[in-house]
Coordinates of C-alpha atoms and ligand atoms in Angstrom, one line a residue:
X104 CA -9.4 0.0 -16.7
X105 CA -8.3 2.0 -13.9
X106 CA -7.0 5.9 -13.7
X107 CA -5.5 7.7 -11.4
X108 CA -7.4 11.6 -11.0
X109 CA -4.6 13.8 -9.1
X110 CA -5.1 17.1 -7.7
X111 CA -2.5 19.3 -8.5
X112 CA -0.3 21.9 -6.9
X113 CA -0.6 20.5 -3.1
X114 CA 2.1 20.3 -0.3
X115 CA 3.9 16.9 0.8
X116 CA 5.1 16.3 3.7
X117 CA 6.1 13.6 6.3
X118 CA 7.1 10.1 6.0
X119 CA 6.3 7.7 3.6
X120 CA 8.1 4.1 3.7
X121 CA 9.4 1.9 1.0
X122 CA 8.3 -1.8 0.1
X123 CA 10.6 -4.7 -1.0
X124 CA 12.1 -4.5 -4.1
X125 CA 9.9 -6.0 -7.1
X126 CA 13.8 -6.6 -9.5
X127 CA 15.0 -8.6 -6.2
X128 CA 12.1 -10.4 -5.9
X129 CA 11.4 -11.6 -9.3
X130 CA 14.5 -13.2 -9.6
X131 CA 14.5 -14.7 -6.1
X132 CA 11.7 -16.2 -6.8
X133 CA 12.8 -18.2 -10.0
X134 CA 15.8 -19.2 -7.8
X135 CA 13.4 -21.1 -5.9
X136 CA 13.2 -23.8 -8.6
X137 CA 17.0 -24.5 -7.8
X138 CA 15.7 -25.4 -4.4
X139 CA 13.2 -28.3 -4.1
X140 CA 11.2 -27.7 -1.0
X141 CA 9.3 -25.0 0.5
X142 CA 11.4 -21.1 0.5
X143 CA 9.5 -18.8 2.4
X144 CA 10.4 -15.2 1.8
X145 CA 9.6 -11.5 3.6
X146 CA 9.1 -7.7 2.9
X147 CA 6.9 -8.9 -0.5
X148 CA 4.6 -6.4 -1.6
X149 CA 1.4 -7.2 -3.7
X150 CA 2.7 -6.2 -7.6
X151 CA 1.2 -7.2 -10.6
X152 CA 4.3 -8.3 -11.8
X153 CA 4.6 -10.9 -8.6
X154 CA 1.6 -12.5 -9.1
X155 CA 2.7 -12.9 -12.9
X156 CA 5.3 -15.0 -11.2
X157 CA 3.7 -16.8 -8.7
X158 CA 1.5 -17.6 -12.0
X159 CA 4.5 -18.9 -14.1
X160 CA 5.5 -21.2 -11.5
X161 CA 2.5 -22.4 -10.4
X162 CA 2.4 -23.4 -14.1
X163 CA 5.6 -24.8 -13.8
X164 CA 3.9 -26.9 -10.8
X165 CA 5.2 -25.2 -8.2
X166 CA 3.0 -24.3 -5.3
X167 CA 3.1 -20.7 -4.2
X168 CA 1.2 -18.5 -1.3
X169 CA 0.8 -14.9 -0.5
X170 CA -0.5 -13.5 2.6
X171 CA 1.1 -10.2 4.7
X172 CA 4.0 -9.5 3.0
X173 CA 5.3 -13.5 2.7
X174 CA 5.6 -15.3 -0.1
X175 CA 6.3 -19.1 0.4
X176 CA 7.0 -21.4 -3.0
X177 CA 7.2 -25.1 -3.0
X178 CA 9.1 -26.4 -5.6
X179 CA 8.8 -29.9 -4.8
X180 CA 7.1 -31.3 -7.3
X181 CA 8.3 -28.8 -10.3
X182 CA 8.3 -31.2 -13.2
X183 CA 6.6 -28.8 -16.1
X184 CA 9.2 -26.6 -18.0
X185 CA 7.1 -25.0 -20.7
X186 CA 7.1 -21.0 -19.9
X187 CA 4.0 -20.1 -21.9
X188 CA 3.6 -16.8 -24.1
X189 CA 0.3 -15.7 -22.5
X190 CA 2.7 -15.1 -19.5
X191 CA 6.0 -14.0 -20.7
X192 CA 4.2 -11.6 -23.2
X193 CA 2.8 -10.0 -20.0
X194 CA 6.2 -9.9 -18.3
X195 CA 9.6 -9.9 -19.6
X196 CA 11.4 -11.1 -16.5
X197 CA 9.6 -14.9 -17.6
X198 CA 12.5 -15.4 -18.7
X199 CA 14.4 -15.8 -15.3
X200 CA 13.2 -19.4 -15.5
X201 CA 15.5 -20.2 -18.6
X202 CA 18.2 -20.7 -16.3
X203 CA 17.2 -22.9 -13.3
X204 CA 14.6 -24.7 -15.3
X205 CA 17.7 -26.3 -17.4
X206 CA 19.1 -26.3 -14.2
X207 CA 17.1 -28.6 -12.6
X208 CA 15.0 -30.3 -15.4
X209 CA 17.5 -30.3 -18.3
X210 CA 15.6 -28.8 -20.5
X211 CA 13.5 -25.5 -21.0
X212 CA 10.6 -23.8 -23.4
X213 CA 10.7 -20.2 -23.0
X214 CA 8.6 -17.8 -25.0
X215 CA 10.5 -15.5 -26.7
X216 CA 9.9 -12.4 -25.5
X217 CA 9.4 -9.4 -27.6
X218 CA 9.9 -6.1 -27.4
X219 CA 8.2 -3.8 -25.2
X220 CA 7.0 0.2 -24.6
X221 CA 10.5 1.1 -23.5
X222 CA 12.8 -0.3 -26.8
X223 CA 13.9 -3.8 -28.6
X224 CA 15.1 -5.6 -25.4
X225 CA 17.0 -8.6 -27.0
X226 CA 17.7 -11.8 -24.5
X227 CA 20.9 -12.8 -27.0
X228 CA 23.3 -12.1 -24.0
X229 CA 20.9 -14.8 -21.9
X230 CA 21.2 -17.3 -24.4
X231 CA 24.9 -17.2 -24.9
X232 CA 25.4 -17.9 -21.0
X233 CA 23.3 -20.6 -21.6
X234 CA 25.2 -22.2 -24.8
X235 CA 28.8 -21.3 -22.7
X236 CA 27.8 -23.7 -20.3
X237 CA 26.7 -26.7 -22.7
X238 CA 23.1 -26.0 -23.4
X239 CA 21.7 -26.7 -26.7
X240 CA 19.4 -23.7 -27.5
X241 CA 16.8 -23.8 -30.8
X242 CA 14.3 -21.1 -31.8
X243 CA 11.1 -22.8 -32.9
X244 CA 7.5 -21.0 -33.3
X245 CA 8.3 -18.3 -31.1
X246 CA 9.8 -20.3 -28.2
X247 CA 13.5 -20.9 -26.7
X248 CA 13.9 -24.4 -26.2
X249 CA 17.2 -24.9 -24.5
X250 CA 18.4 -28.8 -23.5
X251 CA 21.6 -29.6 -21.5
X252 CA 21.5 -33.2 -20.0
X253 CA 23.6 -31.8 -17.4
X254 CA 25.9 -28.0 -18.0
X255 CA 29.3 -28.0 -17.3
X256 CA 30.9 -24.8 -16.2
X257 CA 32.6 -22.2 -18.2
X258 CA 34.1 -19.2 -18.5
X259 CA 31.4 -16.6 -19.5
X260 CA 32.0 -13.0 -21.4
X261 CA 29.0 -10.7 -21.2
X262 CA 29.5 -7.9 -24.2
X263 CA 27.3 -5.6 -22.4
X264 CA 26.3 -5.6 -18.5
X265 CA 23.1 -7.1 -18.7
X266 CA 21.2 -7.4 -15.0
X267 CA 19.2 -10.1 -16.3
X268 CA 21.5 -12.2 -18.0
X269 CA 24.3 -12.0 -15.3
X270 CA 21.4 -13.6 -12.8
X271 CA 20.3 -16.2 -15.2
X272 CA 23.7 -17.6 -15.9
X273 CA 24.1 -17.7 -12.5
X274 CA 21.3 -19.8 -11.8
X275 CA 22.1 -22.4 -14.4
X276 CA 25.8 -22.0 -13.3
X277 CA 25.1 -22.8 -9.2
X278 CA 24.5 -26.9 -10.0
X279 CA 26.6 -27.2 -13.3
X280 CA 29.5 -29.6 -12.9
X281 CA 32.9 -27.3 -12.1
X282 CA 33.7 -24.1 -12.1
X283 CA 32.0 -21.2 -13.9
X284 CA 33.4 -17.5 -14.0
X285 CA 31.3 -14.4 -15.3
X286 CA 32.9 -11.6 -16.6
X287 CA 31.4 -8.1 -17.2
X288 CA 29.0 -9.2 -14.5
X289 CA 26.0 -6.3 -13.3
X290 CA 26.7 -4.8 -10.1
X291 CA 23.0 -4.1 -9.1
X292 CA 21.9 -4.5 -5.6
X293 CA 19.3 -6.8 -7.2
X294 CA 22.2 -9.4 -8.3
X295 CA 23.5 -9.5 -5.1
X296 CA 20.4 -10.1 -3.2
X297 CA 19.8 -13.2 -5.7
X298 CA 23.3 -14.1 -4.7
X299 CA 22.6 -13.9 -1.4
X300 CA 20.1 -16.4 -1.5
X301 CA 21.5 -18.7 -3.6
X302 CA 24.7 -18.8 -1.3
X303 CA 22.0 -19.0 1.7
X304 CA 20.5 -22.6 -0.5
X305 CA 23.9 -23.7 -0.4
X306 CA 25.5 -22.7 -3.7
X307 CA 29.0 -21.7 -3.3
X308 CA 29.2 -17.9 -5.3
X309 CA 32.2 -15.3 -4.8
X310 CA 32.8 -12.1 -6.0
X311 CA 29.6 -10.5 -5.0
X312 CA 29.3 -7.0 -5.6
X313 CA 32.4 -7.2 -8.4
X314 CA 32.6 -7.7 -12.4
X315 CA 33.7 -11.3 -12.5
X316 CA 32.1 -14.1 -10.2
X317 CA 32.9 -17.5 -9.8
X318 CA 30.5 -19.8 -8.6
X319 CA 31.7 -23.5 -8.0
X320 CA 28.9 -26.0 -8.9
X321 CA 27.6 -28.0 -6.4
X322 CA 24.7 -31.3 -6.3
X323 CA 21.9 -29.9 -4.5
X324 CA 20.7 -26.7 -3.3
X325 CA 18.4 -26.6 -0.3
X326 CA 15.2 -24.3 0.1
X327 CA 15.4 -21.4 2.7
X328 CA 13.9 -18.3 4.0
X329 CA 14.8 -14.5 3.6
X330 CA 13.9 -11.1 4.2
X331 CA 13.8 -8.9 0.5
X332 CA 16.0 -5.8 0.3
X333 CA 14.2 -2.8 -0.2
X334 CA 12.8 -1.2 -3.5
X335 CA 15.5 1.8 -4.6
X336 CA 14.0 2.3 -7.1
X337 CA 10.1 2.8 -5.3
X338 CA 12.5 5.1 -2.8
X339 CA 14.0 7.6 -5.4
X340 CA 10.9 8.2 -6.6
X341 CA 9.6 9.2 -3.5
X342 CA 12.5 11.3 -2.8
X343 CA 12.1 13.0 -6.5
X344 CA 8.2 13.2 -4.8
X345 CA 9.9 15.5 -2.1
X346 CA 12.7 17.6 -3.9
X347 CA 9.6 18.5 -6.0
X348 CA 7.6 19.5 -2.7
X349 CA 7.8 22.5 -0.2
X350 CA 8.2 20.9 2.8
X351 CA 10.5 18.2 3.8
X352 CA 10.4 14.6 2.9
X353 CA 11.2 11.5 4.6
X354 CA 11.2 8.2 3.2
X355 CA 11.9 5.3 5.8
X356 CA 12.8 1.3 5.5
X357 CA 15.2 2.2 2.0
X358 CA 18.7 1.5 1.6
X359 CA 20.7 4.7 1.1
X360 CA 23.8 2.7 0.0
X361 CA 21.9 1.7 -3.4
X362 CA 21.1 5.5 -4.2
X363 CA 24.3 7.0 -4.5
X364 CA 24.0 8.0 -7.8
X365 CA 20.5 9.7 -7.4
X366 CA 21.5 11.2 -4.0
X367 CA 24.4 12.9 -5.5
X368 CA 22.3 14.2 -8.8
X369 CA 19.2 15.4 -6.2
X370 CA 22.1 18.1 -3.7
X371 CA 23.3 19.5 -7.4
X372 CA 19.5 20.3 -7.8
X373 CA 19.6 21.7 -4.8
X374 CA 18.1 20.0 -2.6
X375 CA 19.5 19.6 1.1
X376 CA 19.5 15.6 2.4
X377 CA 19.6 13.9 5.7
X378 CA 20.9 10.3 5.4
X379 CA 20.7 8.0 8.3
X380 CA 20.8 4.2 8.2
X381 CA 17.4 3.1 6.8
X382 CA 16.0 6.8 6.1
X383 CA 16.3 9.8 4.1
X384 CA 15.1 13.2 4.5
X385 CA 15.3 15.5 1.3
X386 CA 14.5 18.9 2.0
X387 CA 13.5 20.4 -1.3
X388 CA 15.5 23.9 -2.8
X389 CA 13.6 26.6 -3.3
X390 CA 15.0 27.1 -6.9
X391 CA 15.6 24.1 -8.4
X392 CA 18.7 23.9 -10.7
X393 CA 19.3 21.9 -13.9
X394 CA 21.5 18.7 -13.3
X395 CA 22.8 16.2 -16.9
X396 CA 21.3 12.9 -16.2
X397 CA 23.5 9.8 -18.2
X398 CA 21.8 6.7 -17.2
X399 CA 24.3 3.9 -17.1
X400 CA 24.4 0.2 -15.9
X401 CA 25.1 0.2 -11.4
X402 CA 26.5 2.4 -9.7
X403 CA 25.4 5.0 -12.1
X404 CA 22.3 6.7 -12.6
X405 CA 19.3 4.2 -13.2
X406 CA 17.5 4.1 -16.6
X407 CA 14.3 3.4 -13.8
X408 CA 14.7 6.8 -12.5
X409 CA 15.4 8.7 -15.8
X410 CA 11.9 9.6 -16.3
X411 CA 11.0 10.4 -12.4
X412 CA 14.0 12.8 -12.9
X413 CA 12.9 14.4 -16.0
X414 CA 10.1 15.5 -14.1
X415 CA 11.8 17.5 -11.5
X416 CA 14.3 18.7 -14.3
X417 CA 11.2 20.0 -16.0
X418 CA 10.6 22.5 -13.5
X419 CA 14.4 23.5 -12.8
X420 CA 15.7 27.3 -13.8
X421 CA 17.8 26.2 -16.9
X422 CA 18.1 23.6 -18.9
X423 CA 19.5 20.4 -18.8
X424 CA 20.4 17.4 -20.7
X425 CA 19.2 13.8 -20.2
X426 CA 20.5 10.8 -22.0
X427 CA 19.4 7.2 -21.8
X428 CA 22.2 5.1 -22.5
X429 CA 20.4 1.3 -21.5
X430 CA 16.8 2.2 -23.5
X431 CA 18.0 4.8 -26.0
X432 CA 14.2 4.9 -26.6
X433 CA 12.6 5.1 -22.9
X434 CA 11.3 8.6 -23.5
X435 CA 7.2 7.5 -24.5
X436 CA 6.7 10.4 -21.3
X437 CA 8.3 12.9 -23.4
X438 CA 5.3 13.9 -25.7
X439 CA 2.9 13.2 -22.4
X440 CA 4.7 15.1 -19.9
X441 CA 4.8 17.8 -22.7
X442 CA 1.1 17.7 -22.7
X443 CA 1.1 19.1 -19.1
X444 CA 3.1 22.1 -20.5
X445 CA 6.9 20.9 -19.9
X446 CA 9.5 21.9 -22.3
X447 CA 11.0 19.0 -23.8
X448 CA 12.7 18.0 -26.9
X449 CA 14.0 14.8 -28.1
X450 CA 17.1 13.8 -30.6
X451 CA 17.9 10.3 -30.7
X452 CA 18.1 9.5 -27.4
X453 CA 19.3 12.7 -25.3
X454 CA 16.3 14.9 -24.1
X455 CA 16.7 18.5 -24.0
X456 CA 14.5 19.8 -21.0
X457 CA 13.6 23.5 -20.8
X458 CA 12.7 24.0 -17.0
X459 CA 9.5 25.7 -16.8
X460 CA 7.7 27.8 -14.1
X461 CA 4.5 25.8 -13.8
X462 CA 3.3 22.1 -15.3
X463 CA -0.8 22.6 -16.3
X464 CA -2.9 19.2 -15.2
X465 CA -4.4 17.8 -18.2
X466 CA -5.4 14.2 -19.5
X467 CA -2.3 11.9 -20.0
X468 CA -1.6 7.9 -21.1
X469 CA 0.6 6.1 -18.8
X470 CA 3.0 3.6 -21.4
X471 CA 5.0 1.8 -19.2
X472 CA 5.8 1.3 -15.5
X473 CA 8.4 3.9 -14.7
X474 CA 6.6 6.7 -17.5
X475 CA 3.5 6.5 -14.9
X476 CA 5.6 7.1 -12.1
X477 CA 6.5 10.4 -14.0
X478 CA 3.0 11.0 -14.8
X479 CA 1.8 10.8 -11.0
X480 CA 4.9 13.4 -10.0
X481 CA 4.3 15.7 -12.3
X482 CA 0.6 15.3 -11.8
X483 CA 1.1 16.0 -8.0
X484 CA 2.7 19.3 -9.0
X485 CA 0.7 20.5 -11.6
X486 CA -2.0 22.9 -11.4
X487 CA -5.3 21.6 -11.9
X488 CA -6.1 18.2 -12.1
X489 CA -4.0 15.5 -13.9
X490 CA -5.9 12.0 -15.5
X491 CA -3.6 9.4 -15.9
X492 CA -5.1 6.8 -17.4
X493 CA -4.0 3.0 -18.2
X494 CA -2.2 2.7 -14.4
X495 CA -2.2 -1.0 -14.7
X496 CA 1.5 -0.3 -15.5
X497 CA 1.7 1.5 -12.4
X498 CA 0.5 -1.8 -10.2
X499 CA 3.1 -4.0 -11.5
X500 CA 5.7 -2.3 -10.0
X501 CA 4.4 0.2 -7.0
X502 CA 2.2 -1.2 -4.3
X503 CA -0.7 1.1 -3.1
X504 CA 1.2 4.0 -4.2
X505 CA -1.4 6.4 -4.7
X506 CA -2.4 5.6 -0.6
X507 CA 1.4 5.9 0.3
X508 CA 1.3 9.6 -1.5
X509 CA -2.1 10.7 0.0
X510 CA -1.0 9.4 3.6
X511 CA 2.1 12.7 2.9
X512 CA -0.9 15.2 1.5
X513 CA -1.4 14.5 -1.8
X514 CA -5.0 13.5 -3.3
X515 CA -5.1 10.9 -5.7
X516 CA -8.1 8.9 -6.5
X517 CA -8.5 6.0 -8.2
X518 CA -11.4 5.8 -10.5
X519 CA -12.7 2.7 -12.6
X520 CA -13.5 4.2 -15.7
Ligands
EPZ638 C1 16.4 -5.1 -15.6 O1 16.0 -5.5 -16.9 C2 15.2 -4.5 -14.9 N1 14.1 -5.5 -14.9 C3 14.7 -3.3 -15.6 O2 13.7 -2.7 -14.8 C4 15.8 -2.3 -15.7 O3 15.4 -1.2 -16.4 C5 17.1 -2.9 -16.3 O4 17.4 -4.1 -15.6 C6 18.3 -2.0 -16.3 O5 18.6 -1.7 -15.0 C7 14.1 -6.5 -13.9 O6 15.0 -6.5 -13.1 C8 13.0 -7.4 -13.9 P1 19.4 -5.6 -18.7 P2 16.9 -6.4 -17.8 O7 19.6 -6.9 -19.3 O8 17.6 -7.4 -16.9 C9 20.8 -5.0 -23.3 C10 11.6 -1.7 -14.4 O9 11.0 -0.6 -14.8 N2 20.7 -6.5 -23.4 O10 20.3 -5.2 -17.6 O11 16.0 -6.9 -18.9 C11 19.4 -4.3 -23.1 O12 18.8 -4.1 -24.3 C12 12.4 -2.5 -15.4 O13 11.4 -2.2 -13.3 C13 21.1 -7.1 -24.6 O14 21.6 -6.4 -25.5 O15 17.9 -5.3 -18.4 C14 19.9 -3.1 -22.4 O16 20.3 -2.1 -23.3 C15 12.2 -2.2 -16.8 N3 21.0 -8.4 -24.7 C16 21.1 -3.5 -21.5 O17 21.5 -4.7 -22.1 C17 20.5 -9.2 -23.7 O18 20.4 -10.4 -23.8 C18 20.8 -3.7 -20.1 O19 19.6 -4.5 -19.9 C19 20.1 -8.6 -22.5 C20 20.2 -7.2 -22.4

């Protein structure tokens, strides 16, 4: 199993660029089951969590490449609609198939998937889209098997704002019979871009970018090719990188739109930034001050970059408050990053963080994606060296990201151990 040895307490600086974005991808690609042909799409990095994917669907019978950055998937002959738990155990976001399998096939088996290091993350809210528009959905021996002859659309009430639910009702909604509308619909970036394609294969979708949608049904959709937006999520954690260096940052081919929320919480830390169309240059404070985090569903602050933020709160002069409203238990980096000497304490689901002068490097257990991103940024600034260990959760979401760090000055090795 891989781990990542970081040396501590060195200077970043320079320009580090951002890959596509893994959320917009994952959905994109299930999308191309809608589509029966070849799709071809662009700016696809080489994640862990993609080639889970390309996996499912090849199991699916799909055919799928991967060379350079382009993904092309041939759903032709897709005729398979069993989503197996070997898979969807591995990766939650399996469970984009739900929607065009019934979709296109008329019937689905989905493991159901469990829950996972950052909370209980229920898919009721999927299966309810799902039953709106006609499907008959049982539970049996651990899968979702969900059969609609053909769906009919319907109006659609999400309790909550649920990214992946709003995405997989849309997919089964796109060739339903009539007209569907979504209420309560996400406003990430990442729904859009799946929108965007979808509207590109010929499916006829309004509202982008609002709460309600309405997508008229239509017979066929047609495959295509597009270029992926780019990773926010990958690119605030690089900027958290640089407001927690000495030496100005600049992270290149991101989409400052999608980072309001982050930008604004980074210049009440104090850090000075430089926003042009595609870039941004944070130029780090020399004190940095304690900022209240609330996570909250787009355009608010993202539960992705809670823990990233923790990290550079851990080292601001006061304390501040952080609260994860989607995962009220995404905190596993808590009792690690408090191994490297932060000053944190949790109750319920609000962290208390005590900035501190100096973070100690010490031997730490990345838990879950986003928690190993935390781990490496506090690593970088720590003094001494920093083992994170179990980085596999790192891969499935960050491509190369230790050689993206070390090209701006830090030194991070990976080590098979
Ligand atoms: C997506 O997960 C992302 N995953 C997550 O990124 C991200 O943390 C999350 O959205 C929130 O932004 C992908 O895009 C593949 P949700 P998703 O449905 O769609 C509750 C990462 O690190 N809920 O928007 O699964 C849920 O428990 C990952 O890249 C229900 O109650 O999240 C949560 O409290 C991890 N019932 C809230 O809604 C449901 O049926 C929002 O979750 C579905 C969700």
């Amino acid at each position: 199993m891989d781990r990542f040895i970081i040396e501590g307490n060195r200077e970043l600086s320079g320009t580090i660029s951002v890959s596509g974005a893994k959320n917009a991808i994952l959905p994109v690609m299930a999308a191309c089951l809608l589509a029966p042909g070849k799709s071809v799409l662009r700016n696809v990095p080489n994640l862990i969590d993609l080639k889970t994917m390309s996996h499912l669907l090849r199991v699916l019978g799909a055919r799928v490449e991967y060379e350079n950055g382009m993904m092309s998937i041939d759903s032709r002959d897709v005729c398979f609609f069993e989503a197996p738990y070997e898979l969807v155990s591995k990766m939650r976001a399996s469970i984009y198939v739900l929607g065009p399998l019934l979709a296109r096939l008329g019937e689905a088996r989905v493991s159901f998937p469990g829950g996972c290091a950052i909370g209980t993350r229920p898919v009721d809210l999927h299966l309810k889209a799902m039953e709106a528009l006609g499907a008959d959905i049982t539970i049996e021996h651990g899968y979702i098997h969900a059969r609609a002859e053909k769906l009919t659309g319907a109006p659609i009430h999400f309790e909550k704002s649920s990214v992946g639910a709003t995405i997989n009702a849309i997919m089964a909604a796109v060739l339903a019979s009539g007209t569907t509308q979504i209420f309560n619909a996400a406003m990430e970036p990442e729904v859009d871009s799946t929108v965007e394609m979808l509207n590109k294969m010929g499916a006829r979708i309004q509202g982008c970018g609002s709460t309600t949608l309405t997508i008229e049904g239509v017979e066929q959709l047609f495959p295509v090719e597009m270029e992926m937006i780019s990773d926010r999520i990958e690119a605030g954690t690089f900027l958290i990188a640089g407001a927690l260096s000495t030496k100005p940052v600049t992270v290149e081919n991101c989409l400052p739109g999608h980072l309001d929320a982050l930008l604004e919480k980074l210049r009440a830390a104090g850090c000075e930034l430089e926003v042009a169309e595609r870039s941004i240059t944070v130029i780090p404070p020399e004190v940095i001050k304690p900022v209240n985090i609330l996570t909250l569903p787009y355009p608010g602050f993202p539960t992705d970059l809670q823990a990233q933020f923790t990290v550079l709160m851990s080292l601001a002069e006061g304390v501040s408050f952080i609260e994860d409203t989607i995962f009220p238990d995404r905190f596993m980096h808590v009792a690690e990053l408090n191994r490297l000497q932060a000053d944190i304490r949790m109750e319920r689901n609000v962290a208390t963080v005590k900035g501190v002068k100096q973070l100690s490097g010490a031997e730490v257990m990345a838990t879950d994606l986003r928690a190993s991103a935390a781990l490496v940024l506090a690593g970088l600034v720590a003094k001494g060296s920093t083992i994170v260990s179990r980085i596999y959760h790192i891969d499935r979401g960050y491509d190369r990201i230790e050689e993206k760090l070390n090209a701006i000055g830090a030194r991070i090795t990976r080590e098979n151990a």
